[in-house]
PDB file of C-alpha atoms and ligand atoms in Angstrom:
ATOM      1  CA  UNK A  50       8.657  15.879 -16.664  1.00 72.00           C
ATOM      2  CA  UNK A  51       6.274  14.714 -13.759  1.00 93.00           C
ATOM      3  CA  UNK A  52       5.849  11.005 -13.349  1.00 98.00           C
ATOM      4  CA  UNK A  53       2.568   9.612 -13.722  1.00 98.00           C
ATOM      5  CA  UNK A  54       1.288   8.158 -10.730  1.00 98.00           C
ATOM      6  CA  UNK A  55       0.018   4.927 -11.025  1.00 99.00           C
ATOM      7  CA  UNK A  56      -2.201   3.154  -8.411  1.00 99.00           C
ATOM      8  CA  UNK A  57      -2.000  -0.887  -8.746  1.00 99.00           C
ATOM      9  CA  UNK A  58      -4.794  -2.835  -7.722  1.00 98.00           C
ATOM     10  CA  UNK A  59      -3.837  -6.944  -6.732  1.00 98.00           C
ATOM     11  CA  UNK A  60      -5.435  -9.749  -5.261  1.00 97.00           C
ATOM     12  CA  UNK A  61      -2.849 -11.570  -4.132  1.00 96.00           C
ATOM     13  CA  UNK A  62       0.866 -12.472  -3.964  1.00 97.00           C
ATOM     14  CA  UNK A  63       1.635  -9.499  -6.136  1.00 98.00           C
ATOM     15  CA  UNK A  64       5.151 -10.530  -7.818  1.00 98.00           C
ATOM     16  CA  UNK A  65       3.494  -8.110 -11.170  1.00 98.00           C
ATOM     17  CA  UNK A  66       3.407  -5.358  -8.494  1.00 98.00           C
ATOM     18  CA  UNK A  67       6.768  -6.215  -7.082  1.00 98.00           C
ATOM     19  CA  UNK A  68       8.196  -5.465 -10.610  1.00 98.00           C
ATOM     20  CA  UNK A  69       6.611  -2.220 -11.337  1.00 98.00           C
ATOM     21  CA  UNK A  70       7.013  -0.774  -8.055  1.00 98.00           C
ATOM     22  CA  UNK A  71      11.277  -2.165  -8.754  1.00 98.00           C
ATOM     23  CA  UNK A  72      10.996  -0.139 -12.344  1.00 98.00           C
ATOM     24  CA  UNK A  73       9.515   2.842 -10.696  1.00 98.00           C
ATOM     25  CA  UNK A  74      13.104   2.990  -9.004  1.00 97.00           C
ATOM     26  CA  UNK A  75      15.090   4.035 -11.690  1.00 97.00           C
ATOM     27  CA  UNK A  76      15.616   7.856 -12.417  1.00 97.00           C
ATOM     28  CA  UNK A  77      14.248   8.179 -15.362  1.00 97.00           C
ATOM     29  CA  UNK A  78      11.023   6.055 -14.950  1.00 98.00           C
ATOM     30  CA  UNK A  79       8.222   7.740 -15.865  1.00 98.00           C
ATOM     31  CA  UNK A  80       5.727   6.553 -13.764  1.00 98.00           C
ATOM     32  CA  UNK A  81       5.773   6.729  -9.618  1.00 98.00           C
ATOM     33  CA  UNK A  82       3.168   4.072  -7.998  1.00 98.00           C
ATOM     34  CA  UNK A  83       1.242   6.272  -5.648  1.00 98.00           C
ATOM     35  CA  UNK A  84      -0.688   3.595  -4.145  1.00 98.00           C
ATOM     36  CA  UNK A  85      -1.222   0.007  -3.196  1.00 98.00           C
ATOM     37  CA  UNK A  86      -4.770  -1.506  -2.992  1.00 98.00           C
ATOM     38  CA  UNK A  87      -6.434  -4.229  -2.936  1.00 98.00           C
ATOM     39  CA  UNK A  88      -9.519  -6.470  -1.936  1.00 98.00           C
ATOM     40  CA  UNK A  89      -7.986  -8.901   0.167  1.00 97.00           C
ATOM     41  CA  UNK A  90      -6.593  -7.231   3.121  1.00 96.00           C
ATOM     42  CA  UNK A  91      -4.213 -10.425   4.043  1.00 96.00           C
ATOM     43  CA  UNK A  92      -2.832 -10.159   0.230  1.00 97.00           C
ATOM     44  CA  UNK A  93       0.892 -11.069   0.504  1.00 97.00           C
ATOM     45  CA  UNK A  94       1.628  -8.184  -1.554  1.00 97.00           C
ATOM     46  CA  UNK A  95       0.185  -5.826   0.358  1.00 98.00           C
ATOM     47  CA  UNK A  96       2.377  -6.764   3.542  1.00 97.00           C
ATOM     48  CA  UNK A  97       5.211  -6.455   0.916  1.00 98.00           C
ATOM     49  CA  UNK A  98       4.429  -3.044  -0.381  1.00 98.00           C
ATOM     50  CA  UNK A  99       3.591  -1.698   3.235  1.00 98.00           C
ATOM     51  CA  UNK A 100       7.283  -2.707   4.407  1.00 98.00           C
ATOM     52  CA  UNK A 101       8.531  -0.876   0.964  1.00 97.00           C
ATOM     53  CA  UNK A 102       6.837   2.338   2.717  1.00 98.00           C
ATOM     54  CA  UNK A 103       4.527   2.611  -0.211  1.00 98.00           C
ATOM     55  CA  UNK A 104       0.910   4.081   0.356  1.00 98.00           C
ATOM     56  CA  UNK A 105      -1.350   1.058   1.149  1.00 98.00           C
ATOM     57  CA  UNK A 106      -5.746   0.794   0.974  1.00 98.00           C
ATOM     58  CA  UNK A 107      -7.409  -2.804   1.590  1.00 98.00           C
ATOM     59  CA  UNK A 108     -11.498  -2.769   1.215  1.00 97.00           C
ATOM     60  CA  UNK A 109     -12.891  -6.108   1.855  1.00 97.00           C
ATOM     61  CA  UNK A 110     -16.001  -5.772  -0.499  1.00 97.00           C
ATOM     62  CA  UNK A 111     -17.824  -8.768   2.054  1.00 97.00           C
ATOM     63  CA  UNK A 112     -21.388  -7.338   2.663  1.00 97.00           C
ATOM     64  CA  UNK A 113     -21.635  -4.313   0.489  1.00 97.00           C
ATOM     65  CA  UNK A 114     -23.099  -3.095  -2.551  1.00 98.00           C
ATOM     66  CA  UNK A 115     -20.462  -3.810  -5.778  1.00 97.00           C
ATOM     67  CA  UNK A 116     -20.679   0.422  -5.852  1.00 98.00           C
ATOM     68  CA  UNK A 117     -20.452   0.630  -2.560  1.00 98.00           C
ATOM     69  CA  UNK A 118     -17.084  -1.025  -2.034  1.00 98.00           C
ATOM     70  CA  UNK A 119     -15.903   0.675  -5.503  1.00 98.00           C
ATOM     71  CA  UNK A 120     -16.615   3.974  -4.340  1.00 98.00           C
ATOM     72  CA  UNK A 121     -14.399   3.352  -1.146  1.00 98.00           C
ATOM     73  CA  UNK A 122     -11.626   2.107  -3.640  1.00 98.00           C
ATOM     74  CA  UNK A 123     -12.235   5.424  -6.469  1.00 98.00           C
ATOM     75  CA  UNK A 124     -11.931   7.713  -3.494  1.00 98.00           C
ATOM     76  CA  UNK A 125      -8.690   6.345  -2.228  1.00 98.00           C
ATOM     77  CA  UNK A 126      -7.156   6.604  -5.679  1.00 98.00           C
ATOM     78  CA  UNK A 127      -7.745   9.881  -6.505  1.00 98.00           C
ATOM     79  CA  UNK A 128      -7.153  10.783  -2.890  1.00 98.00           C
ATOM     80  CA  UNK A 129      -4.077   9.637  -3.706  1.00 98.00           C
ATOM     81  CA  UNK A 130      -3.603  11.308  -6.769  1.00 98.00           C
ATOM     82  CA  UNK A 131      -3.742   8.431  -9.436  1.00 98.00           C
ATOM     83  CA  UNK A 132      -3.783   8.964 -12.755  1.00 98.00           C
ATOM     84  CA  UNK A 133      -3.634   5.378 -14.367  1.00 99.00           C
ATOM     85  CA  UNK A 134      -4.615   2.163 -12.674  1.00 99.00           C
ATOM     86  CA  UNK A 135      -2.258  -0.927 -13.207  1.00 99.00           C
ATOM     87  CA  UNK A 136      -4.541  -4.510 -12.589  1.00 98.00           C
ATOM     88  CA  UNK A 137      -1.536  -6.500 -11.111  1.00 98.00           C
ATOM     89  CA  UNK A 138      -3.724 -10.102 -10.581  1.00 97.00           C
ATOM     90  CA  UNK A 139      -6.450  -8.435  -9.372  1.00 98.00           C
ATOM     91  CA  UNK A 140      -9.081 -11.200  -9.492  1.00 94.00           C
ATOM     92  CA  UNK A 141     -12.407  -9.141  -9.125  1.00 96.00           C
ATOM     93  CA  UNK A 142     -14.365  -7.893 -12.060  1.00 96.00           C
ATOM     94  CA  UNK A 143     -14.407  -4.063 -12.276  1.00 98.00           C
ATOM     95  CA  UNK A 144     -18.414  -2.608 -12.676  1.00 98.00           C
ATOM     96  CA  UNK A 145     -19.102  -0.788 -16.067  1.00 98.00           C
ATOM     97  CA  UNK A 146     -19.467   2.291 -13.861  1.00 98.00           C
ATOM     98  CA  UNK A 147     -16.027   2.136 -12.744  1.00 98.00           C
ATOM     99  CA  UNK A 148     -14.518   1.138 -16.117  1.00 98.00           C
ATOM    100  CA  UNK A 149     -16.087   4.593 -17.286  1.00 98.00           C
ATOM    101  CA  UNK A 150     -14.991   7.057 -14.795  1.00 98.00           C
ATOM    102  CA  UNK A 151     -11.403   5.604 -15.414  1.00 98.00           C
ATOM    103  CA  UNK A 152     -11.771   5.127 -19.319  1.00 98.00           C
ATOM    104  CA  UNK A 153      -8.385   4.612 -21.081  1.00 98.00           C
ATOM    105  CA  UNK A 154      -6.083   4.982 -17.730  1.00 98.00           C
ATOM    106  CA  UNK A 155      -6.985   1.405 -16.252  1.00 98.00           C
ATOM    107  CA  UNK A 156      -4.436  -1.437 -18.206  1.00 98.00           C
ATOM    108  CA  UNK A 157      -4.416  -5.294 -17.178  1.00 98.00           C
ATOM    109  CA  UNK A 158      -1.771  -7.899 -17.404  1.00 98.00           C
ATOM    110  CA  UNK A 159      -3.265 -10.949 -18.378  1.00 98.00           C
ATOM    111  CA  UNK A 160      -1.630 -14.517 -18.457  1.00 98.00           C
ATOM    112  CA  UNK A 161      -2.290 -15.510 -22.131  1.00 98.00           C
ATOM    113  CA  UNK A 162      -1.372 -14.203 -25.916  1.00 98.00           C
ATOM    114  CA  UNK A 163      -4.810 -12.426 -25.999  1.00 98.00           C
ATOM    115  CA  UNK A 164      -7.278 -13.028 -27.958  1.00 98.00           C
ATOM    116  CA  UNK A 165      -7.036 -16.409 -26.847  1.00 98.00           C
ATOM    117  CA  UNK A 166      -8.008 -17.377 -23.516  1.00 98.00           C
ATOM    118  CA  UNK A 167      -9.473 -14.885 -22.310  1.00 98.00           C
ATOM    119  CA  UNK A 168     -10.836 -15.612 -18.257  1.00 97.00           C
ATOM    120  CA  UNK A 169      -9.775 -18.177 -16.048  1.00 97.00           C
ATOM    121  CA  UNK A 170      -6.960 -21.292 -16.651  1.00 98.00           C
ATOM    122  CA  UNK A 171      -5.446 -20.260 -19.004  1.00 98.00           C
ATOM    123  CA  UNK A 172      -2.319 -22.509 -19.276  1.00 98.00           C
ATOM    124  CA  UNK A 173      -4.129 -25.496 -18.389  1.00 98.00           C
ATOM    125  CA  UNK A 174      -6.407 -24.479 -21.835  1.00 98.00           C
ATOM    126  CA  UNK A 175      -2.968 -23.576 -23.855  1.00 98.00           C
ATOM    127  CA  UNK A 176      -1.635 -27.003 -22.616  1.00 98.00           C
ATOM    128  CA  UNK A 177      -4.794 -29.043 -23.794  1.00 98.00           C
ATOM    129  CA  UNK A 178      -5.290 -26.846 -26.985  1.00 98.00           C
ATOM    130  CA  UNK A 179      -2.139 -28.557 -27.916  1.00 98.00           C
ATOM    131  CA  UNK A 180      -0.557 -24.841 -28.211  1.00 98.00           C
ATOM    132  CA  UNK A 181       3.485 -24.555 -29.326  1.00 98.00           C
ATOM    133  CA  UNK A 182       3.333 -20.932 -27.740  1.00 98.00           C
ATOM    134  CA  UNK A 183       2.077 -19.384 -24.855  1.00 98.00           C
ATOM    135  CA  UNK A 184       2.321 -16.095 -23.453  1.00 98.00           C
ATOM    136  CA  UNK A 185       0.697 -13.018 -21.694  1.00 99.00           C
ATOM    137  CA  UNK A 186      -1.276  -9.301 -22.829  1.00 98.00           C
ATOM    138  CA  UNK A 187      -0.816  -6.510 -21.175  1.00 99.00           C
ATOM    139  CA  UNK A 188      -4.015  -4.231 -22.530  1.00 98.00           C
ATOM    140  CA  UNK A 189      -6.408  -1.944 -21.697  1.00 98.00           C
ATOM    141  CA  UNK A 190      -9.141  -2.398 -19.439  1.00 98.00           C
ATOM    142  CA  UNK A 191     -13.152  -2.195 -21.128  1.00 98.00           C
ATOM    143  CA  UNK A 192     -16.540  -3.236 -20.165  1.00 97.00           C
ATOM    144  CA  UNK A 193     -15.737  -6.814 -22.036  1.00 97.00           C
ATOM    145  CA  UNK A 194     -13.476  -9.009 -19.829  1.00 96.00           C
ATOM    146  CA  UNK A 195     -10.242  -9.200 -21.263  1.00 97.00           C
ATOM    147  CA  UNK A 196     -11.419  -7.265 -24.373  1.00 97.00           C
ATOM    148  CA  UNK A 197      -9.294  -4.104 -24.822  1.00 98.00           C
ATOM    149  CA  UNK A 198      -6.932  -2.715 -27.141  1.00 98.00           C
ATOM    150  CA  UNK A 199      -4.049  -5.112 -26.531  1.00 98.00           C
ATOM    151  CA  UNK A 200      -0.660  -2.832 -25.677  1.00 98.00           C
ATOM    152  CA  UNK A 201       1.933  -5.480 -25.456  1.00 98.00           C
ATOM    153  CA  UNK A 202       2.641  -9.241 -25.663  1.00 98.00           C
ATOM    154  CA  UNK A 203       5.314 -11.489 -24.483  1.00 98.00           C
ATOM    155  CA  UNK A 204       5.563 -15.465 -25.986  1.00 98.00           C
ATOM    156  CA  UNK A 205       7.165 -17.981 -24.096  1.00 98.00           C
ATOM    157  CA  UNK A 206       7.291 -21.624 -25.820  1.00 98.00           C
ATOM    158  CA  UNK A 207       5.436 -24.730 -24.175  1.00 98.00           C
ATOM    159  CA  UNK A 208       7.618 -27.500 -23.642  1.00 98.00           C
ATOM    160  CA  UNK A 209       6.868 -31.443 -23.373  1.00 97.00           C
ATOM    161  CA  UNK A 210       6.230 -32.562 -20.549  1.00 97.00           C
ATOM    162  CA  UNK A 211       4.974 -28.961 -19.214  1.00 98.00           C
ATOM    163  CA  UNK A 212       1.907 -28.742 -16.708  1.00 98.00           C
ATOM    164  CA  UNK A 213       0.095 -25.555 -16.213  1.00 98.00           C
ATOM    165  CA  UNK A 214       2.373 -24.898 -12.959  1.00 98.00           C
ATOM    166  CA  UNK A 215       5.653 -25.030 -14.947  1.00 98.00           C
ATOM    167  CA  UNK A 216       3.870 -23.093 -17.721  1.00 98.00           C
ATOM    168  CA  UNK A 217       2.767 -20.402 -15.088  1.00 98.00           C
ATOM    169  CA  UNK A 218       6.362 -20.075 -13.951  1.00 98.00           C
ATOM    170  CA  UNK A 219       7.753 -18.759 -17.798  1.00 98.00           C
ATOM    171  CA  UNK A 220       4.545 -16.918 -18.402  1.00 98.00           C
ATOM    172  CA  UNK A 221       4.972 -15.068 -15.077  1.00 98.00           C
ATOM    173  CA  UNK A 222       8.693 -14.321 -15.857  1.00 98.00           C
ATOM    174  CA  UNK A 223       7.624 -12.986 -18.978  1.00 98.00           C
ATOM    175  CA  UNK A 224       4.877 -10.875 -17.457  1.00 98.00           C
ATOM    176  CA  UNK A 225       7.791  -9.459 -14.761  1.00 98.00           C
ATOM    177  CA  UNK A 226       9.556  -8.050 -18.085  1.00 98.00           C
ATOM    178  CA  UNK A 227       6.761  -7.187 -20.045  1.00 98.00           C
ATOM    179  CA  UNK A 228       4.422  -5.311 -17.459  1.00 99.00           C
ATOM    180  CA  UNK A 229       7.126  -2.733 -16.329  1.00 98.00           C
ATOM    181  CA  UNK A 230       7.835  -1.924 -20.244  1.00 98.00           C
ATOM    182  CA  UNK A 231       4.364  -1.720 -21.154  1.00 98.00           C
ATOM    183  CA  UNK A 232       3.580   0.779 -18.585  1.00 98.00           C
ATOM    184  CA  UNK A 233       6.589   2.781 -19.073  1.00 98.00           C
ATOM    185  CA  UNK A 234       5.183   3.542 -22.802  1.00 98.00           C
ATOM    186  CA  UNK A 235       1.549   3.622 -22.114  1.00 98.00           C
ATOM    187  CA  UNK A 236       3.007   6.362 -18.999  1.00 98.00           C
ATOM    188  CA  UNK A 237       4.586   8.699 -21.704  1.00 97.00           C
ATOM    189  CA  UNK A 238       1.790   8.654 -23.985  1.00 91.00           C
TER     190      UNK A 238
HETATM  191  C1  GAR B 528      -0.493 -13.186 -13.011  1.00 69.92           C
HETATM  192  O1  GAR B 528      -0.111 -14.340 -13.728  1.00 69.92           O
HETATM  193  C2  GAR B 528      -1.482 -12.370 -13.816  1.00 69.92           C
HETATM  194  O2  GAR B 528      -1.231 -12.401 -15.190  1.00 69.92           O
HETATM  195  C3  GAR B 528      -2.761 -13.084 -13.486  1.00 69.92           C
HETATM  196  O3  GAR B 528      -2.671 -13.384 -12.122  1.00 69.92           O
HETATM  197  C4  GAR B 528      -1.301 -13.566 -11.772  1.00 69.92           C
HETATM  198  C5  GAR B 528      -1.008 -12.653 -10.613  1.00 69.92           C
HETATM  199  O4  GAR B 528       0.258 -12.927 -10.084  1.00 69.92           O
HETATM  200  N1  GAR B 528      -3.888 -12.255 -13.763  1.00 69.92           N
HETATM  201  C6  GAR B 528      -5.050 -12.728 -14.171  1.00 69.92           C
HETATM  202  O5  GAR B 528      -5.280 -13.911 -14.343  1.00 69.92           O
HETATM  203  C7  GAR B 528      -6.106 -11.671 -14.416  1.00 69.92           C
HETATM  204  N2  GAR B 528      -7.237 -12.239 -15.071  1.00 69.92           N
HETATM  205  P1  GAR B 528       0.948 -11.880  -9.112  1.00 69.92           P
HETATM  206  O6  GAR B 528      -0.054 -11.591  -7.990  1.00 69.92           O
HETATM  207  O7  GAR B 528       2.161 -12.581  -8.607  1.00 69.92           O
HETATM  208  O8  GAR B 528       1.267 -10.661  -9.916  1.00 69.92           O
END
């Protein structure tokens, strides 16, 4: 069976992206990532997948139109021959637009047990909720931030004494197992 290919899109240091692209490894993975892209063209994980030899496309979005820039990130990803897009911290909010040319095939990994805490600080708000349980969502990507059908979750238990640092550090291991799983099953759908 072909592999789907899966284009990530990241912001940043990219350890979610590190993970897939290690699970795309194995022979019997069913997905191959087919590109590496992102908005920030210093992102540390872009360096990272560029030395791995994996196809790479940064598009600073500084002085254009929101479409603009998005078209210049839809044409390298089907140029590339994507088929589902994998947010990996990608810290930019997708246009409605864009959401509907990719509907269904764009998931998100997202650092809390959706429904709850849905946007930014998100252990900081588990921490002063007074929360036994934290965790993260990996779901599908809609027009309402954070909103989709959620795929998968991972809990991790908050401990006394944690701050949303420590708490970022179990969430994020959890995420590193989770994300690879979740796309292997949403791959062979
Ligand atoms: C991860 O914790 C991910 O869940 C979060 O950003 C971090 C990225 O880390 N994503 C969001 O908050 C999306 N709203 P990484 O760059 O090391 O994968």
């Amino acid at each position: 069976m072909a592999r789907k290919k899966v284009g990530i899109l990241l912001s940043g240091r990219g350890s979610n992206m590190m993970a897939l692209v290690q699970a795309a490894q194995a022979n019997d993975s069913p997905y191959a990532i087919a590109l590496v892209a992102s908005d920030k063209l210093e992102a540390p994980g872009i360096a990272w997948a560029a030395a791995q030899g994996l196809s790479v496309f940064t598009q600073s979005p500084k002085g254009m139109a929101k479409s603009d820039y998005e078209a210049l990130i839809d044409a390298a990803l089907r140029d590339a021959g994507v088929e589902i897009i994998a947010l990996a911290g990608y810290m930019r909010l997708l246009s409605d637009a864009f959401v509907a040319r990719w509907r269904g095939r764009i998931i998100n990994i997202h650092p809390s047990l959706l429904p709850k805490y849905k946007g930014l600080d998100t252990h900081a708000r588990a921490i002063a909720a007074g929360d036994a349980v934290a965790g993260c969502s990996v779901h599908i990507v809609t027009e309402e931030l954070d909103g989709g059908a959620v795929l998968g979750q991972a809990e991790v238990p908050i401990l006394p004494g944690d701050t949303a640092d420590s708490l970022a550090d179990r969430v994020l291991a959890a995420e590193h197992r989770l994300y690879p799983r979740i796309l292997a099953e949403f791959a062979t759908q």
